[in-house]
Amino acid sequence: MENLENEDRFMIYNVAGKSIMVEARLGKEFHFICSENECGEKLELHGVIKIVNPQEYRKVLKETLNENEEFRVIETLNPAPLIFEGTVNGKEVKLPAETLESLAKRFARNFLDL
C-alpha cells in the first residue's frame, strides 16, 4: 500500500459528475470550493478522505458506476481503498478517491505504456 501519511493531493470521482483534485490530508477534515469558472458550477466540498475496508470501497465504487457510466474507467482502480465522505453543496455523499501519485502511475501504465 502507498505511503498515505505523506499524501496531500487526492482525486475525488463523481463530484457532481466531475473528477475533482483537492489538497487534503488523509483522515483530516477539509473544506474545498471549486468556482463556477473552474468547474462550470460552484462546488463546495466538506468532509474527509479516509481508508475504508475493501467491501465498503467496492460498494461506494459500484454506486458511483451505477450513477454515472462515464466513470467506468475507474473500475480498474487498484489503489488503497479510499473514499471521500462528506457533503457536496450540502448533500451527503460517499465517493471513491485516489491519491494523485496512484493516478499518475495508473495514467503512465495505461496510457503511456510505461
mmCIF file of N, CA and C in Angstrom:
data_model
loop_
_atom_site.group_PDB
_atom_site.id
_atom_site.type_symbol
_atom_site.label_atom_id
_atom_site.label_comp_id
_atom_site.label_asym_id
_atom_site.label_seq_id
_atom_site.Cartn_x
_atom_site.Cartn_y
_atom_site.Cartn_z
ATOM 1 N N MET A 1 0.841 -1.183 0.000
ATOM 2 C CA MET A 1 0.000 0.000 0.000
ATOM 3 C C MET A 1 0.886 1.245 0.000
ATOM 4 N N GLU A 2 0.373 2.293 -0.576
ATOM 5 C CA GLU A 2 1.112 3.539 -0.676
ATOM 6 C C GLU A 2 1.419 4.113 0.711
ATOM 7 N N ASN A 3 2.405 5.004 0.753
ATOM 8 C CA ASN A 3 2.718 5.726 1.980
ATOM 9 C C ASN A 3 1.758 6.904 2.088
ATOM 10 N N LEU A 4 0.591 6.671 2.619
ATOM 11 C CA LEU A 4 -0.502 7.641 2.577
ATOM 12 C C LEU A 4 -0.347 8.803 3.548
ATOM 13 N N GLU A 5 0.459 8.648 4.586
ATOM 14 C CA GLU A 5 0.599 9.726 5.562
ATOM 15 C C GLU A 5 1.163 10.995 4.933
ATOM 16 N N ASN A 6 1.965 10.836 3.890
ATOM 17 C CA ASN A 6 2.604 11.989 3.257
ATOM 18 C C ASN A 6 1.801 12.564 2.096
ATOM 19 N N GLU A 7 0.740 11.908 1.712
ATOM 20 C CA GLU A 7 -0.066 12.383 0.582
ATOM 21 C C GLU A 7 -0.846 13.632 0.969
ATOM 22 N N ASP A 8 -0.897 14.589 0.046
ATOM 23 C CA ASP A 8 -1.674 15.795 0.321
ATOM 24 C C ASP A 8 -2.539 16.216 -0.862
ATOM 25 N N ARG A 9 -2.580 15.394 -1.904
ATOM 26 C CA ARG A 9 -3.446 15.667 -3.055
ATOM 27 C C ARG A 9 -4.172 14.391 -3.444
ATOM 28 N N PHE A 10 -5.466 14.556 -3.635
ATOM 29 C CA PHE A 10 -6.320 13.419 -3.954
ATOM 30 C C PHE A 10 -7.273 13.784 -5.084
ATOM 31 N N MET A 11 -7.628 12.782 -5.875
ATOM 32 C CA MET A 11 -8.658 12.933 -6.885
ATOM 33 C C MET A 11 -9.923 12.297 -6.315
ATOM 34 N N ILE A 12 -11.017 13.047 -6.358
ATOM 35 C CA ILE A 12 -12.313 12.535 -5.911
ATOM 36 C C ILE A 12 -13.175 12.402 -7.157
ATOM 37 N N TYR A 13 -13.802 11.246 -7.319
ATOM 38 C CA TYR A 13 -14.550 10.951 -8.534
ATOM 39 C C TYR A 13 -16.054 11.113 -8.348
ATOM 40 N N ASN A 14 -16.694 11.605 -9.388
ATOM 41 C CA ASN A 14 -18.145 11.792 -9.478
ATOM 42 C C ASN A 14 -18.667 12.883 -8.539
ATOM 43 N N VAL A 15 -17.910 13.948 -8.419
ATOM 44 C CA VAL A 15 -18.364 15.130 -7.674
ATOM 45 C C VAL A 15 -19.238 15.914 -8.648
ATOM 46 N N ALA A 16 -20.550 15.722 -8.533
ATOM 47 C CA ALA A 16 -21.490 16.339 -9.478
ATOM 48 C C ALA A 16 -21.094 15.994 -10.915
ATOM 49 N N GLY A 17 -20.674 14.743 -11.123
ATOM 50 C CA GLY A 17 -20.303 14.272 -12.450
ATOM 51 C C GLY A 17 -18.898 14.615 -12.891
ATOM 52 N N LYS A 18 -18.083 15.140 -11.989
ATOM 53 C CA LYS A 18 -16.727 15.561 -12.335
ATOM 54 C C LYS A 18 -15.690 14.864 -11.459
ATOM 55 N N SER A 19 -14.465 14.846 -11.944
ATOM 56 C CA SER A 19 -13.323 14.426 -11.141
ATOM 57 C C SER A 19 -12.668 15.694 -10.614
ATOM 58 N N ILE A 20 -12.519 15.783 -9.308
ATOM 59 C CA ILE A 20 -12.008 16.998 -8.678
ATOM 60 C C ILE A 20 -10.746 16.666 -7.876
ATOM 61 N N MET A 21 -9.671 17.438 -8.127
ATOM 62 C CA MET A 21 -8.450 17.280 -7.353
ATOM 63 C C MET A 21 -8.498 18.242 -6.171
ATOM 64 N N VAL A 22 -8.218 17.702 -4.980
ATOM 65 C CA VAL A 22 -8.237 18.523 -3.777
ATOM 66 C C VAL A 22 -6.929 18.355 -3.013
ATOM 67 N N GLU A 23 -6.583 19.386 -2.265
ATOM 68 C CA GLU A 23 -5.467 19.294 -1.326
ATOM 69 C C GLU A 23 -6.066 18.998 0.032
ATOM 70 N N ALA A 24 -5.655 17.898 0.614
ATOM 71 C CA ALA A 24 -6.191 17.460 1.904
ATOM 72 C C ALA A 24 -5.195 16.494 2.532
ATOM 73 N N ARG A 25 -5.405 16.213 3.778
ATOM 74 C CA ARG A 25 -4.625 15.201 4.487
ATOM 75 C C ARG A 25 -5.547 14.046 4.813
ATOM 76 N N LEU A 26 -5.047 12.858 4.664
ATOM 77 C CA LEU A 26 -5.818 11.662 4.945
ATOM 78 C C LEU A 26 -6.344 11.705 6.383
ATOM 79 N N GLY A 27 -7.642 11.517 6.529
ATOM 80 C CA GLY A 27 -8.254 11.469 7.852
ATOM 81 C C GLY A 27 -8.507 12.819 8.496
ATOM 82 N N LYS A 28 -8.155 13.893 7.813
ATOM 83 C CA LYS A 28 -8.349 15.241 8.368
ATOM 84 C C LYS A 28 -9.479 15.936 7.607
ATOM 85 N N GLU A 29 -10.375 16.553 8.353
ATOM 86 C CA GLU A 29 -11.485 17.265 7.738
ATOM 87 C C GLU A 29 -10.957 18.433 6.902
ATOM 88 N N PHE A 30 -11.581 18.663 5.744
ATOM 89 C CA PHE A 30 -11.180 19.771 4.891
ATOM 90 C C PHE A 30 -12.404 20.408 4.242
ATOM 91 N N HIS A 31 -12.191 21.592 3.718
ATOM 92 C CA HIS A 31 -13.227 22.358 3.026
ATOM 93 C C HIS A 31 -12.613 22.820 1.711
ATOM 94 N N PHE A 32 -13.314 22.610 0.613
ATOM 95 C CA PHE A 32 -12.787 22.961 -0.702
ATOM 96 C C PHE A 32 -13.903 23.569 -1.540
ATOM 97 N N ILE A 33 -13.600 24.660 -2.220
ATOM 98 C CA ILE A 33 -14.570 25.294 -3.114
ATOM 99 C C ILE A 33 -13.962 25.353 -4.514
ATOM 100 N N CYS A 34 -14.720 24.843 -5.476
ATOM 101 C CA CYS A 34 -14.342 24.935 -6.882
ATOM 102 C C CYS A 34 -15.299 25.952 -7.504
ATOM 103 N N SER A 35 -14.755 27.015 -8.053
ATOM 104 C CA SER A 35 -15.587 28.105 -8.568
ATOM 105 C C SER A 35 -16.341 27.692 -9.829
ATOM 106 N N GLU A 36 -17.331 28.471 -10.163
ATOM 107 C CA GLU A 36 -18.106 28.233 -11.383
ATOM 108 C C GLU A 36 -17.198 28.334 -12.609
ATOM 109 N N ASN A 37 -16.234 29.245 -12.580
ATOM 110 C CA ASN A 37 -15.292 29.371 -13.703
ATOM 111 C C ASN A 37 -14.470 28.104 -13.896
ATOM 112 N N GLU A 38 -14.024 27.518 -12.803
ATOM 113 C CA GLU A 38 -13.174 26.327 -12.875
ATOM 114 C C GLU A 38 -13.961 25.046 -13.156
ATOM 115 N N CYS A 39 -15.151 24.935 -12.581
ATOM 116 C CA CYS A 39 -15.890 23.670 -12.630
ATOM 117 C C CYS A 39 -17.197 23.729 -13.416
ATOM 118 N N GLY A 40 -17.538 24.896 -13.943
ATOM 119 C CA GLY A 40 -18.798 25.012 -14.668
ATOM 120 C C GLY A 40 -19.985 25.270 -13.755
ATOM 121 N N GLU A 41 -19.802 25.033 -12.497
ATOM 122 C CA GLU A 41 -20.775 25.334 -11.443
ATOM 123 C C GLU A 41 -19.999 25.391 -10.141
ATOM 124 N N LYS A 42 -20.507 26.123 -9.173
ATOM 125 C CA LYS A 42 -19.816 26.204 -7.885
ATOM 126 C C LYS A 42 -20.008 24.877 -7.151
ATOM 127 N N LEU A 43 -18.902 24.285 -6.734
ATOM 128 C CA LEU A 43 -18.930 23.042 -5.969
ATOM 129 C C LEU A 43 -18.232 23.268 -4.641
ATOM 130 N N GLU A 44 -18.943 22.989 -3.569
ATOM 131 C CA GLU A 44 -18.389 23.153 -2.237
ATOM 132 C C GLU A 44 -18.349 21.787 -1.563
ATOM 133 N N LEU A 45 -17.135 21.333 -1.267
ATOM 134 C CA LEU A 45 -16.931 20.041 -0.626
ATOM 135 C C LEU A 45 -16.499 20.260 0.811
ATOM 136 N N HIS A 46 -17.038 19.462 1.690
ATOM 137 C CA HIS A 46 -16.657 19.489 3.098
ATOM 138 C C HIS A 46 -16.698 18.051 3.592
ATOM 139 N N GLY A 47 -15.585 17.578 4.143
ATOM 140 C CA GLY A 47 -15.570 16.210 4.636
ATOM 141 C C GLY A 47 -14.170 15.711 4.873
ATOM 142 N N VAL A 48 -14.004 14.401 4.680
ATOM 143 C CA VAL A 48 -12.740 13.748 4.983
ATOM 144 C C VAL A 48 -12.484 12.643 3.959
ATOM 145 N N ILE A 49 -11.217 12.472 3.629
ATOM 146 C CA ILE A 49 -10.806 11.336 2.806
ATOM 147 C C ILE A 49 -10.247 10.318 3.774
ATOM 148 N N LYS A 50 -10.754 9.100 3.671
ATOM 149 C CA LYS A 50 -10.346 8.091 4.645
ATOM 150 C C LYS A 50 -10.186 6.728 3.995
ATOM 151 N N ILE A 51 -9.419 5.885 4.663
ATOM 152 C CA ILE A 51 -9.263 4.490 4.251
ATOM 153 C C ILE A 51 -10.443 3.713 4.807
ATOM 154 N N VAL A 52 -11.033 2.881 3.970
ATOM 155 C CA VAL A 52 -12.145 2.035 4.399
ATOM 156 C C VAL A 52 -11.803 0.586 4.082
ATOM 157 N N ASN A 53 -12.625 -0.328 4.580
ATOM 158 C CA ASN A 53 -12.372 -1.726 4.256
ATOM 159 C C ASN A 53 -12.732 -1.965 2.786
ATOM 160 N N PRO A 54 -12.148 -2.991 2.172
ATOM 161 C CA PRO A 54 -12.370 -3.240 0.738
ATOM 162 C C PRO A 54 -13.847 -3.411 0.361
ATOM 163 N N GLN A 55 -14.648 -3.988 1.243
ATOM 164 C CA GLN A 55 -16.066 -4.173 0.940
ATOM 165 C C GLN A 55 -16.781 -2.826 0.813
ATOM 166 N N GLU A 56 -16.515 -1.908 1.730
ATOM 167 C CA GLU A 56 -17.143 -0.593 1.657
ATOM 168 C C GLU A 56 -16.665 0.154 0.425
ATOM 169 N N TYR A 57 -15.377 0.041 0.105
ATOM 170 C CA TYR A 57 -14.852 0.712 -1.082
ATOM 171 C C TYR A 57 -15.558 0.198 -2.339
ATOM 172 N N ARG A 58 -15.689 -1.130 -2.468
ATOM 173 C CA ARG A 58 -16.365 -1.710 -3.645
ATOM 174 C C ARG A 58 -17.813 -1.248 -3.729
ATOM 175 N N LYS A 59 -18.480 -1.126 -2.580
ATOM 176 C CA LYS A 59 -19.871 -0.665 -2.559
ATOM 177 C C LYS A 59 -19.957 0.778 -3.067
ATOM 178 N N VAL A 60 -19.090 1.654 -2.572
ATOM 179 C CA VAL A 60 -19.078 3.053 -2.997
ATOM 180 C C VAL A 60 -18.735 3.150 -4.481
ATOM 181 N N LEU A 61 -17.766 2.362 -4.935
ATOM 182 C CA LEU A 61 -17.374 2.353 -6.344
ATOM 183 C C LEU A 61 -18.542 1.890 -7.216
ATOM 184 N N LYS A 62 -19.229 0.828 -6.801
ATOM 185 C CA LYS A 62 -20.366 0.312 -7.566
ATOM 186 C C LYS A 62 -21.485 1.349 -7.652
ATOM 187 N N GLU A 63 -21.778 2.020 -6.545
ATOM 188 C CA GLU A 63 -22.821 3.060 -6.549
ATOM 189 C C GLU A 63 -22.442 4.200 -7.502
ATOM 190 N N THR A 64 -21.167 4.564 -7.520
ATOM 191 C CA THR A 64 -20.696 5.616 -8.421
ATOM 192 C C THR A 64 -20.874 5.190 -9.868
ATOM 193 N N LEU A 65 -20.493 3.964 -10.186
ATOM 194 C CA LEU A 65 -20.601 3.475 -11.559
ATOM 195 C C LEU A 65 -22.057 3.337 -11.987
ATOM 196 N N ASN A 66 -22.921 2.936 -11.077
ATOM 197 C CA ASN A 66 -24.348 2.842 -11.394
ATOM 198 C C ASN A 66 -24.949 4.220 -11.664
ATOM 199 N N GLU A 67 -24.448 5.215 -10.958
ATOM 200 C CA GLU A 67 -24.972 6.576 -11.092
ATOM 201 C C GLU A 67 -24.445 7.270 -12.344
ATOM 202 N N ASN A 68 -23.199 6.954 -12.730
ATOM 203 C CA ASN A 68 -22.590 7.687 -13.834
ATOM 204 C C ASN A 68 -21.655 6.769 -14.618
ATOM 205 N N GLU A 69 -22.107 6.298 -15.777
ATOM 206 C CA GLU A 69 -21.340 5.393 -16.634
ATOM 207 C C GLU A 69 -19.999 5.984 -17.080
ATOM 208 N N GLU A 70 -19.902 7.308 -17.124
ATOM 209 C CA GLU A 70 -18.666 7.943 -17.586
ATOM 210 C C GLU A 70 -17.470 7.592 -16.706
ATOM 211 N N PHE A 71 -17.725 7.130 -15.506
ATOM 212 C CA PHE A 71 -16.631 6.799 -14.593
ATOM 213 C C PHE A 71 -16.243 5.322 -14.658
ATOM 214 N N ARG A 72 -16.688 4.614 -15.683
ATOM 215 C CA ARG A 72 -16.379 3.195 -15.841
ATOM 216 C C ARG A 72 -14.873 2.951 -15.793
ATOM 217 N N VAL A 73 -14.071 3.902 -16.281
ATOM 218 C CA VAL A 73 -12.618 3.743 -16.299
ATOM 219 C C VAL A 73 -12.045 3.542 -14.894
ATOM 220 N N ILE A 74 -12.668 4.115 -13.871
ATOM 221 C CA ILE A 74 -12.113 3.954 -12.524
ATOM 222 C C ILE A 74 -12.395 2.576 -11.947
ATOM 223 N N GLU A 75 -13.164 1.771 -12.672
ATOM 224 C CA GLU A 75 -13.409 0.402 -12.234
ATOM 225 C C GLU A 75 -12.105 -0.376 -12.148
ATOM 226 N N THR A 76 -11.100 0.055 -12.909
ATOM 227 C CA THR A 76 -9.806 -0.628 -12.927
ATOM 228 C C THR A 76 -8.874 -0.151 -11.824
ATOM 229 N N LEU A 77 -9.349 0.749 -10.983
ATOM 230 C CA LEU A 77 -8.506 1.235 -9.895
ATOM 231 C C LEU A 77 -8.078 0.076 -9.005
ATOM 232 N N ASN A 78 -6.851 0.117 -8.601
ATOM 233 C CA ASN A 78 -6.372 -0.852 -7.630
ATOM 234 C C ASN A 78 -5.553 -0.109 -6.575
ATOM 235 N N PRO A 79 -6.108 0.987 -6.089
ATOM 236 C CA PRO A 79 -5.373 1.777 -5.104
ATOM 237 C C PRO A 79 -5.716 1.337 -3.697
ATOM 238 N N ALA A 80 -5.203 2.095 -2.751
ATOM 239 C CA ALA A 80 -5.672 1.931 -1.383
ATOM 240 C C ALA A 80 -7.168 2.226 -1.402
ATOM 241 N N PRO A 81 -7.960 1.528 -0.603
ATOM 242 C CA PRO A 81 -9.418 1.753 -0.628
ATOM 243 C C PRO A 81 -9.789 3.066 0.066
ATOM 244 N N LEU A 82 -9.787 4.161 -0.716
ATOM 245 C CA LEU A 82 -10.050 5.493 -0.191
ATOM 246 C C LEU A 82 -11.406 5.998 -0.658
ATOM 247 N N ILE A 83 -12.095 6.670 0.240
ATOM 248 C CA ILE A 83 -13.327 7.347 -0.140
ATOM 249 C C ILE A 83 -13.330 8.754 0.449
ATOM 250 N N PHE A 84 -14.079 9.617 -0.207
ATOM 251 C CA PHE A 84 -14.407 10.924 0.351
ATOM 252 C C PHE A 84 -15.775 10.764 0.981
ATOM 253 N N GLU A 85 -15.887 11.096 2.260
ATOM 254 C CA GLU A 85 -17.170 11.067 2.946
ATOM 255 C C GLU A 85 -17.436 12.464 3.479
ATOM 256 N N GLY A 86 -18.543 13.020 3.053
ATOM 257 C CA GLY A 86 -18.869 14.381 3.481
ATOM 258 C C GLY A 86 -20.038 14.919 2.697
ATOM 259 N N THR A 87 -19.929 16.196 2.323
ATOM 260 C CA THR A 87 -21.005 16.828 1.572
ATOM 261 C C THR A 87 -20.462 17.516 0.327
ATOM 262 N N VAL A 88 -21.294 17.534 -0.698
ATOM 263 C CA VAL A 88 -21.054 18.318 -1.909
ATOM 264 C C VAL A 88 -22.263 19.225 -2.050
ATOM 265 N N ASN A 89 -22.030 20.523 -1.940
ATOM 266 C CA ASN A 89 -23.119 21.505 -1.969
ATOM 267 C C ASN A 89 -24.221 21.149 -0.973
ATOM 268 N N GLY A 90 -23.820 20.676 0.199
ATOM 269 C CA GLY A 90 -24.749 20.369 1.279
ATOM 270 C C GLY A 90 -25.369 18.978 1.225
ATOM 271 N N LYS A 91 -25.171 18.241 0.142
ATOM 272 C CA LYS A 91 -25.731 16.888 0.006
ATOM 273 C C LYS A 91 -24.711 15.869 0.487
ATOM 274 N N GLU A 92 -25.126 14.967 1.388
ATOM 275 C CA GLU A 92 -24.215 13.952 1.905
ATOM 276 C C GLU A 92 -23.862 12.948 0.812
ATOM 277 N N VAL A 93 -22.559 12.622 0.747
ATOM 278 C CA VAL A 93 -22.060 11.709 -0.277
ATOM 279 C C VAL A 93 -20.958 10.822 0.287
ATOM 280 N N LYS A 94 -20.747 9.723 -0.400
ATOM 281 C CA LYS A 94 -19.564 8.882 -0.257
ATOM 282 C C LYS A 94 -19.109 8.623 -1.683
ATOM 283 N N LEU A 95 -17.872 9.026 -1.972
ATOM 284 C CA LEU A 95 -17.355 8.933 -3.333
ATOM 285 C C LEU A 95 -15.968 8.304 -3.331
ATOM 286 N N PRO A 96 -15.635 7.561 -4.384
ATOM 287 C CA PRO A 96 -14.289 6.984 -4.466
ATOM 288 C C PRO A 96 -13.239 8.080 -4.621
ATOM 289 N N ALA A 97 -12.082 7.823 -4.056
ATOM 290 C CA ALA A 97 -10.968 8.775 -4.133
ATOM 291 C C ALA A 97 -9.686 7.998 -4.428
ATOM 292 N N GLU A 98 -8.692 8.731 -4.884
ATOM 293 C CA GLU A 98 -7.405 8.132 -5.239
ATOM 294 C C GLU A 98 -6.324 9.173 -4.995
ATOM 295 N N THR A 99 -5.154 8.737 -4.563
ATOM 296 C CA THR A 99 -4.059 9.684 -4.410
ATOM 297 C C THR A 99 -3.607 10.137 -5.789
ATOM 298 N N LEU A 100 -3.059 11.326 -5.865
ATOM 299 C CA LEU A 100 -2.537 11.816 -7.137
ATOM 300 C C LEU A 100 -1.379 10.934 -7.612
ATOM 301 N N GLU A 101 -0.606 10.419 -6.675
ATOM 302 C CA GLU A 101 0.501 9.521 -7.041
ATOM 303 C C GLU A 101 -0.035 8.268 -7.721
ATOM 304 N N SER A 102 -1.066 7.683 -7.163
ATOM 305 C CA SER A 102 -1.676 6.490 -7.754
ATOM 306 C C SER A 102 -2.250 6.804 -9.133
ATOM 307 N N LEU A 103 -2.904 7.952 -9.261
ATOM 308 C CA LEU A 103 -3.457 8.369 -10.550
ATOM 309 C C LEU A 103 -2.347 8.513 -11.588
ATOM 310 N N ALA A 104 -1.247 9.149 -11.218
ATOM 311 C CA ALA A 104 -0.138 9.348 -12.151
ATOM 312 C C ALA A 104 0.457 8.008 -12.591
ATOM 313 N N LYS A 105 0.628 7.093 -11.662
ATOM 314 C CA LYS A 105 1.160 5.765 -12.005
ATOM 315 C C LYS A 105 0.207 5.020 -12.925
ATOM 316 N N ARG A 106 -1.083 5.086 -12.636
ATOM 317 C CA ARG A 106 -2.084 4.400 -13.463
ATOM 318 C C ARG A 106 -2.115 5.022 -14.861
ATOM 319 N N PHE A 107 -2.042 6.336 -14.942
ATOM 320 C CA PHE A 107 -2.036 7.015 -16.233
ATOM 321 C C PHE A 107 -0.821 6.579 -17.057
ATOM 322 N N ALA A 108 0.360 6.588 -16.433
ATOM 323 C CA ALA A 108 1.582 6.195 -17.143
ATOM 324 C C ALA A 108 1.482 4.736 -17.604
ATOM 325 N N ARG A 109 0.979 3.871 -16.781
ATOM 326 C CA ARG A 109 0.861 2.448 -17.110
ATOM 327 C C ARG A 109 -0.154 2.224 -18.225
ATOM 328 N N ASN A 110 -1.330 2.859 -18.138
ATOM 329 C CA ASN A 110 -2.407 2.581 -19.073
ATOM 330 C C ASN A 110 -2.351 3.375 -20.368
ATOM 331 N N PHE A 111 -1.835 4.596 -20.311
ATOM 332 C CA PHE A 111 -1.914 5.452 -21.489
ATOM 333 C C PHE A 111 -0.564 5.730 -22.129
ATOM 334 N N LEU A 112 0.500 5.628 -21.375
ATOM 335 C CA LEU A 112 1.819 5.884 -21.930
ATOM 336 C C LEU A 112 2.586 4.592 -22.162
ATOM 337 N N ASP A 113 1.987 3.468 -21.739
ATOM 338 C CA ASP A 113 2.568 2.141 -21.929
ATOM 339 C C ASP A 113 3.959 2.051 -21.313
ATOM 340 N N LEU A 114 4.094 2.594 -20.084
ATOM 341 C CA LEU A 114 5.391 2.553 -19.385
ATOM 342 C C LEU A 114 5.433 1.427 -18.384
#
